[in-house]
Amino acid sequence: MKKDLLTLRDITRDDLSDIFELATKLKIERGKKVFTPLEGKSVGLIFAKSSTRTRVSFEVGVGELGGRPLYLDQGKMQIGRGETVADTAKVLSRYLHGIVIRTFSHAEVEELAREATIPVINALTDDFHPCQILADLLTIKEYSGKVDDTIKMAFYGDARSNIANSLILAARLTGMELVLCSPAEEQPDKSLYADASNIAWESDPMKAAENVDYFYTDVWVSMGLEEEKERRMKVFAPYQVNEKLFAKAKKNAKFLHCLPAHRGEEVSAGIMDDPERSIVFDEAENRLHVQKAVMSMLMK
Ligand code: CP
Ligand code: NVA
């Protein structure tokens, strides 16, 4: 694997099968077998945005691998008072064995990774959320037995979100069919998939739902976009994942969501809480297992 995980472009198909294999092993053996590749190591977790799943799964994961997690509020670091990203990277590289970072600017995370001599893992930027999508792919593999061109996913709503962008890279990596369904004024970033025949944009929600195996959606107002809330609520309203769409899909279609979810907005309460269709908590759990696999591969 490469030194850092900044987007799914950093992962090869072989890396992905290694991550699946190790994550599955760690999931089965959790609490039974001790595996401590991070013993004696410290991992800094820098957060400039809110988090429930990412923070907790990384803190718990580092601890279970025998390492010491350090939660660092980016707003309380000197970087918030003008210290450069490069200086921060160099200093932290003298103390830590890895950095996990959630912030706004993706370019800032790229710079941090370039300047740091230790692995850097992107825990969400405005543009990408690779750890989430690795967990999603493992969840699909668990339910379908494979993630390949026989799987069709439809993503509804904010087709330019960090999640949508990362799903595009995931479809490129795995060959799964991906339809991004959004209004004409909020089309996905074509430059990410212009040359990929398995990825398409569709504005008609009913059309996009045909033959779908997995529905996926994300919040309509991502962190940092709060001032656009009113416009976004209006423009995405026809793109809610709900029972009507499931009626068009494959019989056993499942629902995925990175969470946090807003019932009645991007997903109906009925779908979100349907124990037959919604697999969002399996998906959330898998964050822990894939991140443990990734950290032990990058930081051992
Ligand atoms: N899905 C996800 O990253 O959740 P948090 O924002 O709670 O970390
Ligand atoms: N697109 C969302 C994902 C949250 C996990 C956001 O950036 O807020």
XYZ file of C-alpha atoms and ligand atoms in Angstrom:
316
model
C 0.000 0.000 0.000
C 1.049 3.628 -0.487
C 2.250 5.675 2.513
C -1.051 7.567 2.920
C -4.781 7.026 2.407
C -6.151 10.330 1.107
C -8.665 9.065 -1.457
C -9.547 5.679 -2.930
C -7.095 6.492 -5.731
C -4.422 5.452 -3.221
C -5.825 1.908 -3.140
C -5.318 -0.846 -5.715
C -7.635 -3.820 -6.208
C -5.068 -5.962 -4.388
C -4.984 -3.497 -1.473
C -8.772 -3.660 -1.340
C -8.815 -7.449 -1.081
C -6.092 -7.295 1.598
C -8.183 -4.769 3.562
C -11.326 -6.929 3.210
C -9.429 -10.020 4.352
C -7.790 -8.427 7.387
C -10.901 -6.447 8.389
C -13.020 -9.617 8.256
C -10.470 -11.520 10.338
C -10.313 -8.698 12.908
C -14.118 -8.563 12.993
C -14.433 -12.301 13.698
C -11.628 -12.340 16.238
C -12.609 -9.119 18.040
C -12.481 -9.649 21.784
C -11.122 -13.214 21.347
C -7.652 -12.839 19.927
C -5.152 -10.085 20.659
C -3.522 -8.399 17.670
C -1.381 -5.425 18.652
C 0.692 -4.130 15.710
C 0.494 -0.574 17.121
C 2.026 -1.466 20.462
C 4.257 1.380 21.643
C 2.884 3.661 18.898
C 0.834 6.844 19.075
C -1.696 8.052 16.511
C -2.867 11.685 16.384
C -6.526 12.223 15.489
C -6.955 15.821 14.281
C -10.565 17.007 13.980
C -11.699 20.392 12.665
C -15.296 19.174 12.166
C -17.837 17.304 14.300
C -17.826 13.502 14.429
C -19.433 10.566 16.203
C -18.521 7.433 14.222
C -15.137 8.449 12.901
C -13.759 9.727 16.158
C -15.007 6.842 18.260
C -14.096 4.089 15.778
C -10.570 5.455 15.350
C -10.000 5.974 19.098
C -11.297 2.493 19.891
C -9.468 0.991 16.909
C -6.064 2.429 17.817
C -6.526 1.193 21.386
C -7.535 -2.308 20.267
C -4.423 -2.479 18.074
C -2.326 -1.760 21.163
C -1.583 1.892 20.335
C -2.342 5.194 22.001
C -4.861 7.524 20.321
C -4.532 11.293 20.863
C -7.627 13.362 20.064
C -6.517 16.772 18.806
C -9.052 19.566 18.300
C -7.695 21.405 15.257
C -9.158 24.668 16.556
C -6.983 24.371 19.663
C -3.778 23.616 17.750
C -1.308 26.304 16.678
C -2.282 25.594 13.071
C -5.420 27.593 13.869
C -3.186 30.548 14.858
C -1.078 30.595 11.723
C 1.517 27.820 12.149
C 2.024 26.301 8.723
C 0.747 22.888 7.700
C 4.317 21.924 6.741
C 5.762 22.823 10.152
C 2.907 21.008 11.875
C 3.565 17.916 9.733
C 7.271 17.932 10.529
C 6.769 18.376 14.272
C 4.031 15.728 14.553
C 6.223 13.299 12.589
C 8.775 13.488 15.429
C 6.202 12.373 18.033
C 3.607 10.220 16.314
C 3.451 7.091 14.167
C 0.419 8.142 12.180
C -2.053 10.996 11.678
C -5.784 10.730 11.054
C -7.308 14.045 10.002
C -10.826 15.419 9.417
C -10.890 18.940 8.091
C -12.333 21.211 5.392
C -9.710 21.609 2.668
C -8.562 18.498 0.834
C -5.473 20.357 -0.409
C -4.461 20.918 3.216
C -4.556 17.172 3.880
C -2.495 16.547 0.730
C 0.090 19.042 1.957
C 0.144 17.486 5.419
C 0.760 14.059 3.865
C 3.491 15.402 1.583
C 5.346 17.050 4.448
C 4.857 14.313 7.066
C 7.188 11.325 7.204
C 4.453 9.254 8.867
C 1.244 7.874 7.279
C -1.703 10.262 6.979
C -5.287 8.970 6.757
C -8.098 11.201 5.494
C -11.022 10.973 7.932
C -13.158 13.292 5.713
C -12.501 16.479 3.822
C -14.954 18.638 1.875
C -14.125 16.476 -1.155
C -13.525 12.866 -0.055
C -14.284 10.338 2.718
C -12.347 7.154 1.823
C -12.651 5.371 5.203
C -16.435 5.549 5.005
C -16.525 4.081 1.523
C -14.141 1.226 2.443
C -16.615 0.279 5.173
C -19.481 0.520 2.662
C -17.690 -1.779 0.219
C -17.025 -4.345 2.949
C -20.722 -4.204 3.882
C -21.731 -4.831 0.260
C -19.278 -7.726 0.110
C -20.837 -9.212 3.244
C -24.383 -8.951 1.869
C -23.748 -9.800 -1.801
C -20.612 -11.939 -1.503
C -18.790 -9.667 -3.982
C -18.339 -6.081 -5.136
C -18.066 -6.096 -8.915
C -19.875 -5.219 -12.134
C -22.873 -7.352 -11.158
C -23.750 -4.889 -8.377
C -25.813 -1.799 -9.135
C -25.818 1.135 -6.723
C -27.892 4.291 -7.007
C -26.848 7.355 -5.039
C -29.527 10.018 -4.470
C -29.208 13.649 -3.479
C -26.049 15.700 -3.121
C -24.067 14.148 -5.971
C -21.118 16.479 -5.328
C -20.658 15.559 -1.659
C -17.496 13.958 -0.289
C -19.470 10.692 -0.135
C -20.659 10.880 -3.758
C -17.148 11.737 -4.972
C -15.720 8.805 -3.043
C -18.385 6.433 -4.368
C -17.348 7.434 -7.882
C -13.762 6.419 -7.070
C -15.082 3.197 -5.514
C -17.018 2.357 -8.677
C -13.870 2.974 -10.714
C -11.934 0.661 -8.414
C -14.440 -2.197 -8.247
C -16.340 -1.950 -11.545
C -19.734 -1.773 -9.805
C -22.435 0.117 -11.689
C -23.106 3.523 -10.123
C -25.946 5.884 -11.004
C -25.823 9.303 -9.375
C -29.311 10.742 -9.213
C -29.574 14.489 -8.600
C -31.168 17.647 -9.983
C -29.706 19.199 -13.140
C -28.281 22.150 -11.185
C -26.431 19.798 -8.806
C -24.773 17.334 -11.153
C -21.831 15.199 -10.041
C -18.258 16.204 -10.878
C -17.961 14.807 -14.396
C -14.164 15.055 -14.365
C -14.105 12.202 -11.830
C -15.866 9.751 -14.148
C -15.911 11.104 -17.723
C -13.897 8.092 -18.946
C -15.779 5.432 -16.928
C -18.553 3.495 -18.687
C -19.976 2.030 -15.432
C -20.846 5.456 -13.923
C -23.695 7.700 -15.027
C -25.782 10.664 -13.962
C -29.604 10.533 -14.037
C -32.052 13.266 -13.051
C -35.167 11.075 -12.933
C -35.434 9.340 -9.515
C -37.722 6.558 -10.772
C -35.467 5.724 -13.714
C -32.373 5.574 -11.525
C -34.073 3.068 -9.192
C -34.539 0.387 -11.847
C -32.781 -2.861 -10.925
C -30.912 -1.310 -8.018
C -29.194 -3.559 -5.443
C -28.069 -0.762 -3.098
C -29.576 2.651 -2.499
C -27.213 5.170 -0.927
C -27.792 8.709 0.233
C -26.014 11.396 2.240
C -27.189 14.504 4.080
C -28.365 17.386 1.899
C -26.401 19.905 3.982
C -22.843 18.732 4.584
C -20.679 20.198 7.320
C -19.553 23.658 6.240
C -22.536 24.271 3.916
C -25.030 25.318 6.599
C -25.670 28.732 5.033
C -27.040 26.989 1.896
C -29.583 24.998 3.887
C -32.776 26.639 2.595
C -31.852 26.275 -1.081
C -30.602 22.696 -0.628
C -33.772 21.536 1.148
C -35.806 22.712 -1.839
C -33.602 21.502 -4.637
C -33.009 17.988 -3.248
C -36.578 17.370 -1.994
C -37.587 15.193 -5.014
C -34.516 12.997 -4.407
C -35.479 11.407 -1.093
C -34.826 7.648 -0.836
C -38.229 6.174 0.028
C -40.630 3.277 -0.443
C -41.599 4.403 -3.961
C -38.046 3.973 -5.179
C -37.672 0.574 -3.521
C -40.740 -0.617 -5.457
C -38.728 -0.111 -8.670
C -35.568 -1.820 -7.444
C -34.489 -5.459 -7.090
C -36.536 -7.448 -4.609
C -33.811 -7.654 -1.962
C -32.437 -4.124 -2.418
C -30.723 -2.646 0.627
C -30.284 0.855 1.995
C -26.912 2.382 2.858
C -26.199 5.760 4.501
C -22.914 7.074 5.872
C -24.859 8.658 8.777
C -25.800 10.921 10.461
C -29.261 10.577 8.839
C -32.166 13.023 8.715
C -35.426 11.097 8.541
C -37.963 12.885 6.351
C -35.207 14.648 4.399
C -32.779 12.508 2.369
C -34.449 9.266 3.536
C -37.960 8.374 4.699
C -38.240 7.137 8.284
C -39.816 3.927 6.953
C -36.744 2.995 4.905
C -34.173 4.164 7.438
C -35.783 2.024 10.164
C -36.771 -0.984 8.039
C -34.883 -3.959 9.494
C -35.133 -5.871 6.184
C -33.809 -3.081 3.993
C -31.654 -0.768 6.073
C -28.134 -2.037 6.797
C -26.776 1.273 8.054
C -25.666 -0.002 11.461
C -23.707 -2.908 9.970
C -22.161 -0.301 7.715
C -21.291 1.943 10.683
C -19.795 -0.997 12.585
C -17.574 -1.846 9.637
C -15.854 1.539 9.993
C -14.053 0.089 13.016
C -12.926 -3.096 11.282
C -11.711 -1.546 8.012
C -9.909 1.291 9.775
C -8.129 -1.182 12.047
C -7.066 -3.090 8.934
C -5.872 0.076 7.182
C -3.969 1.350 10.237
C -2.249 -1.955 10.809
C -1.233 -2.081 7.145
C 0.060 1.527 7.065
C 1.527 1.949 10.539
C 2.922 -1.443 11.521
N -20.094 8.741 8.737
C -19.291 9.505 9.492
O -18.155 9.832 9.125
O -19.833 9.850 10.694
P -19.273 10.916 11.733
O -19.406 12.273 11.081
O -20.135 10.764 12.946
O -17.835 10.622 12.020
N -21.322 14.721 3.460
C -21.372 14.662 4.900
C -20.799 13.367 5.399
C -20.850 13.189 6.885
C -20.207 11.903 7.335
C -20.637 15.854 5.480
O -19.553 16.179 4.975
O -21.135 16.467 6.423
